[in-house]
Coordinates of C-alpha atoms and ligand atoms in Angstrom, one line a residue:
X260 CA 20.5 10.3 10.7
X261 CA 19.3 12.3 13.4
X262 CA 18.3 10.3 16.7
X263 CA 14.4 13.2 16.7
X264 CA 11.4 11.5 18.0
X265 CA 8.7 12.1 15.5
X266 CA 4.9 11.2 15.5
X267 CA 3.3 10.1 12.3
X268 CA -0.7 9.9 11.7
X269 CA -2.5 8.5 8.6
X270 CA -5.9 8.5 7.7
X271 CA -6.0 8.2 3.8
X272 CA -8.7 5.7 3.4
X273 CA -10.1 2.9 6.4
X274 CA -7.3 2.7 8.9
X275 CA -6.5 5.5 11.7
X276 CA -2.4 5.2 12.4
X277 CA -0.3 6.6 14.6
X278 CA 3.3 6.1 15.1
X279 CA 6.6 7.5 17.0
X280 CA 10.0 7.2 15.5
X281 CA 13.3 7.8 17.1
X282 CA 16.2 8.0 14.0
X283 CA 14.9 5.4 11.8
X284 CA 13.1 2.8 15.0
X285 CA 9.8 2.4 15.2
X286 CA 9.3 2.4 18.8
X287 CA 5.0 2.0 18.3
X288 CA 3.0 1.8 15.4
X289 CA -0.8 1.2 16.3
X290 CA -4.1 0.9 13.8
X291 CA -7.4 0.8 14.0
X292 CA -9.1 -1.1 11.6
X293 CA -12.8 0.0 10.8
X294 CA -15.1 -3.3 10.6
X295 CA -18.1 -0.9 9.8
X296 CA -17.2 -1.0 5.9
X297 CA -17.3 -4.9 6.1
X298 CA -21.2 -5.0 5.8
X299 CA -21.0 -2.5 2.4
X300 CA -18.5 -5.0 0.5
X301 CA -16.2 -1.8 0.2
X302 CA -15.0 1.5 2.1
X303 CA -18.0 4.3 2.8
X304 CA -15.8 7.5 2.8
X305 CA -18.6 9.2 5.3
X306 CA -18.6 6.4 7.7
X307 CA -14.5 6.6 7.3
X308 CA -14.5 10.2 8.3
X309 CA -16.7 9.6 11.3
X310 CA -14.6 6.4 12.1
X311 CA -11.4 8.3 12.3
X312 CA -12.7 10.8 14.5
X313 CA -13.6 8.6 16.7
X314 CA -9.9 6.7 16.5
X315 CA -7.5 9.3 16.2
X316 CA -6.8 10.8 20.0
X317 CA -7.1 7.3 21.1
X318 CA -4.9 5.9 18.8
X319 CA -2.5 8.4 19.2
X320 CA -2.7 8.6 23.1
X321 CA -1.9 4.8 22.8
X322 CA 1.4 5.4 20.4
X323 CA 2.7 7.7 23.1
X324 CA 1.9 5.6 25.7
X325 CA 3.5 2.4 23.8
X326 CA 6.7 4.2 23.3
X327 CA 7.3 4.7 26.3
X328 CA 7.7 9.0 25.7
X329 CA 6.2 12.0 26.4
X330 CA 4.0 14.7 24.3
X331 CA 7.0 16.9 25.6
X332 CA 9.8 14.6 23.7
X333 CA 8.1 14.6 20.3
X334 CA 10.2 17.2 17.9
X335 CA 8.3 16.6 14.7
X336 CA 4.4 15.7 13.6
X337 CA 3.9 13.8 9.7
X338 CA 0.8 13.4 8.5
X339 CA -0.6 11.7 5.2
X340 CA -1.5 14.9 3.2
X341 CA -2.6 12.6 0.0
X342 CA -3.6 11.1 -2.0
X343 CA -6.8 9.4 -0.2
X344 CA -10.6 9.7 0.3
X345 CA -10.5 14.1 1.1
X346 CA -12.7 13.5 4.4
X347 CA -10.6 10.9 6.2
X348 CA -7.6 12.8 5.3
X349 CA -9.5 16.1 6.8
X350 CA -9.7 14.3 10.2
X351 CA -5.8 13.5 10.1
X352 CA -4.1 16.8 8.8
X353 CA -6.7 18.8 10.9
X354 CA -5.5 16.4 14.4
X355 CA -1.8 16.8 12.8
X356 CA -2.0 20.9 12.5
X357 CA -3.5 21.0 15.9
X358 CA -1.2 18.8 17.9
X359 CA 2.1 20.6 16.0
X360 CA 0.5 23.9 17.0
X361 CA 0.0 22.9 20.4
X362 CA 3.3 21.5 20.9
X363 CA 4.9 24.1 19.0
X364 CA 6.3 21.4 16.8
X365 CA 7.0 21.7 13.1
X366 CA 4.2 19.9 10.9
X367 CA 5.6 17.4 8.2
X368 CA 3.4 17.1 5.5
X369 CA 3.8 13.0 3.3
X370 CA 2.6 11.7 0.1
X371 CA 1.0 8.6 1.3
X372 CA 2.8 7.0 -1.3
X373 CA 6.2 8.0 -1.2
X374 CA 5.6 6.9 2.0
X375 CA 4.7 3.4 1.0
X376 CA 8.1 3.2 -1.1
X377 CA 10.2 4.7 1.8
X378 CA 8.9 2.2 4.5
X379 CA 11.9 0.0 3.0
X380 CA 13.7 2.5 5.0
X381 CA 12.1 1.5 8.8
X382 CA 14.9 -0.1 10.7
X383 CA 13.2 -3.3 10.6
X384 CA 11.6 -3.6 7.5
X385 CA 14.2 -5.4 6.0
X386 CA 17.4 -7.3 6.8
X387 CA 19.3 -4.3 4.3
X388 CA 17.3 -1.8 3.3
X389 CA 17.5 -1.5 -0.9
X390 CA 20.1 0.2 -2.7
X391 CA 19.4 3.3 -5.3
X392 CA 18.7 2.8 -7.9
X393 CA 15.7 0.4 -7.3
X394 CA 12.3 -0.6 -8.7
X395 CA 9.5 -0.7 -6.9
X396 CA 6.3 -2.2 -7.6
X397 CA 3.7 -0.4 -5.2
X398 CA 0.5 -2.0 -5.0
X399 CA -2.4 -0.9 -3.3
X400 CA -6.1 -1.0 -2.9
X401 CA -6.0 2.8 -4.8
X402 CA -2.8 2.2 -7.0
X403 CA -0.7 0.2 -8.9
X404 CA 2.4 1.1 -10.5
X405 CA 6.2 0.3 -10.9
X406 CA 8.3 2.8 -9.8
X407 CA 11.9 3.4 -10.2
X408 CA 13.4 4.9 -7.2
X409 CA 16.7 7.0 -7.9
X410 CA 16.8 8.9 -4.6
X411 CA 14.7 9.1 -1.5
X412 CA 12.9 12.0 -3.1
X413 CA 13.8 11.0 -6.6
X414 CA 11.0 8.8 -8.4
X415 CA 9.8 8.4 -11.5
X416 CA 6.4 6.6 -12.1
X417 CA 7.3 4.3 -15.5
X418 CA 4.2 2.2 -15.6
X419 CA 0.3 2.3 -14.1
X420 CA -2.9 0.8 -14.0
X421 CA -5.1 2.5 -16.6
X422 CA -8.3 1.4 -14.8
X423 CA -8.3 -0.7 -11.4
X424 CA -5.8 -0.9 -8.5
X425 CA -4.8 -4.6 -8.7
X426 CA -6.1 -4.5 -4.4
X427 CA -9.3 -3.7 -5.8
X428 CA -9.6 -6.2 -8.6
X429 CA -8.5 -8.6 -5.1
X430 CA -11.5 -7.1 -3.6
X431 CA -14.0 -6.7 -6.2
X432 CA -13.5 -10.6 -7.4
X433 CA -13.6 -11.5 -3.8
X434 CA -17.1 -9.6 -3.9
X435 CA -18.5 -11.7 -6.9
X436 CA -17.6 -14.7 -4.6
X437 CA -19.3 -13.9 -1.8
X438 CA -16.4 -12.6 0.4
X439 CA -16.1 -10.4 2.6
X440 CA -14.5 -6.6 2.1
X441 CA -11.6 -6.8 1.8
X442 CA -10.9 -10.1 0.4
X443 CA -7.6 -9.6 -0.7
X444 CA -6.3 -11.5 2.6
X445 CA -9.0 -13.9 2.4
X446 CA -8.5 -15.2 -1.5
X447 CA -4.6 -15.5 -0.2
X448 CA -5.5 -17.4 2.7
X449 CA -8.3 -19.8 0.7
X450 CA -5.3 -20.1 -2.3
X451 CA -3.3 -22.0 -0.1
X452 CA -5.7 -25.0 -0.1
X453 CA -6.4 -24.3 -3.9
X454 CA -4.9 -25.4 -7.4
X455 CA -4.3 -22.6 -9.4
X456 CA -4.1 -24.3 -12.6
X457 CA -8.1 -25.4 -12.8
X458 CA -9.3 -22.1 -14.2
X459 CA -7.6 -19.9 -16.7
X460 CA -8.6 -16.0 -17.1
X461 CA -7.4 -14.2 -19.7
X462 CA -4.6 -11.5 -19.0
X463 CA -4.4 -8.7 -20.5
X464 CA -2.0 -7.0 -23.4
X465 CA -0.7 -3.7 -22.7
X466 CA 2.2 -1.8 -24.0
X467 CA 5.5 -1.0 -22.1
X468 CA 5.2 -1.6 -18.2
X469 CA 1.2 -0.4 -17.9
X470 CA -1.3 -2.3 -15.8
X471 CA -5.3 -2.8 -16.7
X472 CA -7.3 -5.4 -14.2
X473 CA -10.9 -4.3 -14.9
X474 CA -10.9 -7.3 -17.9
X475 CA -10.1 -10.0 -15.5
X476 CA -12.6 -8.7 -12.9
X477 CA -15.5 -8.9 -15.9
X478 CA -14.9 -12.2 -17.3
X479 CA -14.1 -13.6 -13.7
X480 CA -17.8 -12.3 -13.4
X481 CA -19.3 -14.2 -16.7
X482 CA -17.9 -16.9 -16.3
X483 CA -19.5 -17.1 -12.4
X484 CA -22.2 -16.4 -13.8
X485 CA -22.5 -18.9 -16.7
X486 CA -21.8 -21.2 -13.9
X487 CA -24.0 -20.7 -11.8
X488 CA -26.7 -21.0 -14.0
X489 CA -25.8 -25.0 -14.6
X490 CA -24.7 -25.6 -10.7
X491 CA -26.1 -23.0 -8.1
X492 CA -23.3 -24.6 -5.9
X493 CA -20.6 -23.9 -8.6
X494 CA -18.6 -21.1 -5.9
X495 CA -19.3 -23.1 -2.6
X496 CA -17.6 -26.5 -4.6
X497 CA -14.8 -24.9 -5.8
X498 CA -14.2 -21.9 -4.0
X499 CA -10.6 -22.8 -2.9
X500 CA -9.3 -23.0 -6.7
X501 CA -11.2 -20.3 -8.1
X502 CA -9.7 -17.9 -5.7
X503 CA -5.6 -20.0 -6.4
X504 CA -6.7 -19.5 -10.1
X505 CA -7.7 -15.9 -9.4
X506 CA -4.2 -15.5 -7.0
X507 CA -2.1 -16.9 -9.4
X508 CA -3.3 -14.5 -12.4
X509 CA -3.2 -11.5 -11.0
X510 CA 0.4 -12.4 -9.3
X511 CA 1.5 -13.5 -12.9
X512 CA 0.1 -9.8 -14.4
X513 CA 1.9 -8.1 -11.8
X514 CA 5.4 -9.7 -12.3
X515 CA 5.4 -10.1 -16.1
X516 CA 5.4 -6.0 -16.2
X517 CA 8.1 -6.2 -13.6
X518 CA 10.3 -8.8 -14.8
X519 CA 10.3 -6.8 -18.4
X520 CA 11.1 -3.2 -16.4
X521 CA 14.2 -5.2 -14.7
X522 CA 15.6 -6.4 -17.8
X523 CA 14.8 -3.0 -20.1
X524 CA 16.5 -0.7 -17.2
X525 CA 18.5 -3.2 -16.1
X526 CA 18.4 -3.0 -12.6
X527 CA 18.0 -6.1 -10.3
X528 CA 17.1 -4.3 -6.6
X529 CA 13.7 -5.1 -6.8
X530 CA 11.3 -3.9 -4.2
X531 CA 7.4 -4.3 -3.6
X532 CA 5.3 -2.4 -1.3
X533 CA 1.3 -1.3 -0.6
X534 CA -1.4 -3.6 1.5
X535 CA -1.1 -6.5 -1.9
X536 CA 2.8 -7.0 -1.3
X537 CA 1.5 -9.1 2.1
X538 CA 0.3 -11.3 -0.8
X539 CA 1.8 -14.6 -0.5
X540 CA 1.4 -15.8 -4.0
X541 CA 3.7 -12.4 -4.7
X542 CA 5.6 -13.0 -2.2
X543 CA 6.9 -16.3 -3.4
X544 CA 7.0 -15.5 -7.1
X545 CA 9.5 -12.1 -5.8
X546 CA 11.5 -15.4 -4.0
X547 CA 11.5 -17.4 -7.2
X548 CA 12.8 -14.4 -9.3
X549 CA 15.9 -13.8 -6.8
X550 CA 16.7 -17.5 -7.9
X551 CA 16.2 -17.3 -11.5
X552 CA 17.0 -13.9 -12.4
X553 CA 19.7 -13.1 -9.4
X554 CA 17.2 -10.1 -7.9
X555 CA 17.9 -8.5 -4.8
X556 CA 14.6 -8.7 -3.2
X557 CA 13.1 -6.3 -0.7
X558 CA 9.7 -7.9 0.7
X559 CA 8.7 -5.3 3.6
X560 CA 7.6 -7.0 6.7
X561 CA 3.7 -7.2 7.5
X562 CA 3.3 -4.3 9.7
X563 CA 4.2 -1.9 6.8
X564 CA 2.4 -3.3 4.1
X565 CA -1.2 -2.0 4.8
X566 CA -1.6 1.6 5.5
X567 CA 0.3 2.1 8.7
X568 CA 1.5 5.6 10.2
X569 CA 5.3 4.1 10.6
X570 CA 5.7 4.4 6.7
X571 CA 4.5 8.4 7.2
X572 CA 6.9 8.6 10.6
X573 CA 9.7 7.4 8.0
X574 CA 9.4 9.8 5.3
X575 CA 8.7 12.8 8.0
X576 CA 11.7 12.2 9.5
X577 CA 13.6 11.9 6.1
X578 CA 12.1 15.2 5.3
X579 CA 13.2 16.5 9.0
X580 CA 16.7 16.4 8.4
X581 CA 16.5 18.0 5.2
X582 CA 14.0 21.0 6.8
X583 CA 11.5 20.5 4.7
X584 CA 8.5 21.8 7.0
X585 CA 4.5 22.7 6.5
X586 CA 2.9 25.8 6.8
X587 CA -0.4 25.5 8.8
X588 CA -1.7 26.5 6.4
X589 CA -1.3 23.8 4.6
X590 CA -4.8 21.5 3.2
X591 CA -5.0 17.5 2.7
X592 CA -5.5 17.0 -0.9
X593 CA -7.3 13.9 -2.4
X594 CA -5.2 13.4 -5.5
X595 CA -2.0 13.8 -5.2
X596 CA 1.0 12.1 -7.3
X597 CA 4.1 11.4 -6.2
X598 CA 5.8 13.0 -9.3
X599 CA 4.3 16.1 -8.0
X600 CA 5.9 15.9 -4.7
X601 CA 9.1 16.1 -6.1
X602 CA 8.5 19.4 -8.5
X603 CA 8.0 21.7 -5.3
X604 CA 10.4 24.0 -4.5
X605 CA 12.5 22.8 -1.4
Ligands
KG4_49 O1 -2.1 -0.2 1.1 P1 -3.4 -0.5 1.6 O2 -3.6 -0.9 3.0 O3 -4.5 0.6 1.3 C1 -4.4 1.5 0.2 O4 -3.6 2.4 0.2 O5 -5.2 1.1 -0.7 O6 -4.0 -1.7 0.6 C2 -5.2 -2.3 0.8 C3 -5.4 -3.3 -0.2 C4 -6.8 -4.0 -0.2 O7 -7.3 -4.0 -1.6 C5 -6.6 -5.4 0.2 O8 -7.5 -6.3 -0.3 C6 -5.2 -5.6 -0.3 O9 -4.5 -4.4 -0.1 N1 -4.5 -6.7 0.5 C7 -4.2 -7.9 -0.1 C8 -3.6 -8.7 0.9 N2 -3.5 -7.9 2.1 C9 -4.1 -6.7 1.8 N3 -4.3 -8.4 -1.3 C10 -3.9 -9.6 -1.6 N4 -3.3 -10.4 -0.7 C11 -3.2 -10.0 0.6 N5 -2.6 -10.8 1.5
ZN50 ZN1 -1.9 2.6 1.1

């Protein structure tokens, strides 16, 4: 692996990134967070756009400076391309195809996430990074789905959600008990003072390794509902094991699908990644499986969980060495699979 500095930017959704990476080091990785979307229970793509605008030069600026290199050093620029809300990724490819033609740099372009998967990669992500082939189960607030990684730009999707992302079922029970956006962090924090065998919620039966949350989201929401009716209280009393009982079912849906992938393909390098792998419920239950079931277990550390620009640094730099470069042409698109990435024409 080459020892190229290379500057990353995303902007797929609510969080302006920028990162520099020299081989596979991350020597800065800053974020901006955008508190505006708290207020609307969920992200607002146009204040996103006009959040980012205001972020990206100074979030970049602050990446160089935090390196500790010049604009002069930096031999590559990644951006996220897709998949993503279309006018926060505008704001990022538009910065990235600037700043490479200004530097007369080449412009990498990253599938946001691939990029997720390959953060495994990052220096000091893990103790080892995972070994080929591995399954990964990437878990966002847009996408869940168990992946099995052959290659670095080998993957095949075996299993998805066919409705919500299991971040968003996170978020949108969160919502129906009064939390704040995004309440993934929050119900994992609460569950750790809660018992998460007082309520049951149903799970749900799919075939083969395919995901469906919108059911536990709806009668998470009757049953609220019912009980509020009797006790207006009924979420302030026992907030802290609804959202264990909430944790622990969603963790459970997750793994089960997992577990049966691991045994059917047999392969036991298991890996998670996306913002729900900082989930400390799935954390633990990945732990317990390395017990039981002997898995190697890659748990990436917190930094490059959420959407961070390191991830897109990685895979840019992965795609340096192999030449793979963007015309400037090139436009961010909002859906954009990861299966796709890997038909192109290299
Ligand atoms: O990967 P990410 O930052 O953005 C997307 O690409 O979607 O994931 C954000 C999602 C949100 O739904 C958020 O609630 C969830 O990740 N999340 C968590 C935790 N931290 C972030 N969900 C459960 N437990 C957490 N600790
Ligand atoms: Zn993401």
């Amino acid at each position: 692996m080459s020892d190229s500095i290379i500057l990353g930017i995303e902007s797929s959704c609510d969080d302006t990134s920028a990162a520099v990476l020299k081989g596979n080091k991350i020597l800065s990785n800053i974020a901006a967070n955008q508190e505006i979307h708290q207020q609307y229970g969920g992200v607002v793509p146009e204040l996103a756009s006009r959040a980012h605008q205001q972020n990206i030069i100074p979030v970049v600026n602050q990446a160089i400076i935090k390196a500790n290199i010049q604009q002069k050093d930096i031999c590559a620029i990644g951006f996220t391309r897709g998949p993503g809300l279309l006018g926060s990724l505008l704001v990022g490819t538009s910065f990235a195809k600037s700043l490479a033609m200004s530097l007369a740099v080449p412009l990498i372009e990253v599938n946001h996430l691939q990029a997720h998967i390959l953060a495994h990669f990052i220096d000091d992500a893990n103790p080892k990074p995972p070994k080929f082939p591995f399954l990964c189960l990437t878990v966002s607030g847009g996408h869940t789905m168990i992946v099995i990684v052959k290659d670095y730009f080998d993957m095949e999707i075996i299993g998805k959600t066919i409705d919500d992302a299991a971040g968003e079922a996170f978020d949108k029970i969160g919502k129906i008990f009064g939390l704040d956006y995004p309440a993934g962090p929050i119900i994992d924090k609460i569950s750790k003072v809660g018992d998460g065998s007082i309520f049951k919620f149903n799970k749900p039966k799919l075939d083969e390794y395919n995901y469906s949350f919108s059911g536990i989201k709806t009668s998470v929401l009757y049953f609220i509902q019912k009980e509020v009716k009797k006790n207006p209280d009924f979420i302030l009393e026992n907030l802290n094991d609804l959202c264990a009982s909430v944790q622990k079912t969603l963790v459970e849906i997750l793994m089960d699908k997992l577990e049966k992938a691991s045994l059917d393909f047999n392969i036991n390098e298991v890996a998670i990644a996306g913002g729900v792998s900082a989930n400390s419920g799935l954390r633990e239950a990945m732990q317990k499986n390395a017990e039981k079931l002997g898995w190697n277990i890659y748990i990436p550390k917190f930094e490059y969980t959420t959407d961070n620009a390191a991830m897109i640094a990685m895979v840019a730099k992965l795609k340096f060495d192999r030449g793979e470069f963007a015309d400037l042409s090139v436009s961010a698109t909002a859906r954009y699979d990861i299966e796709e990435e890997f038909k192109k024409e290299i």
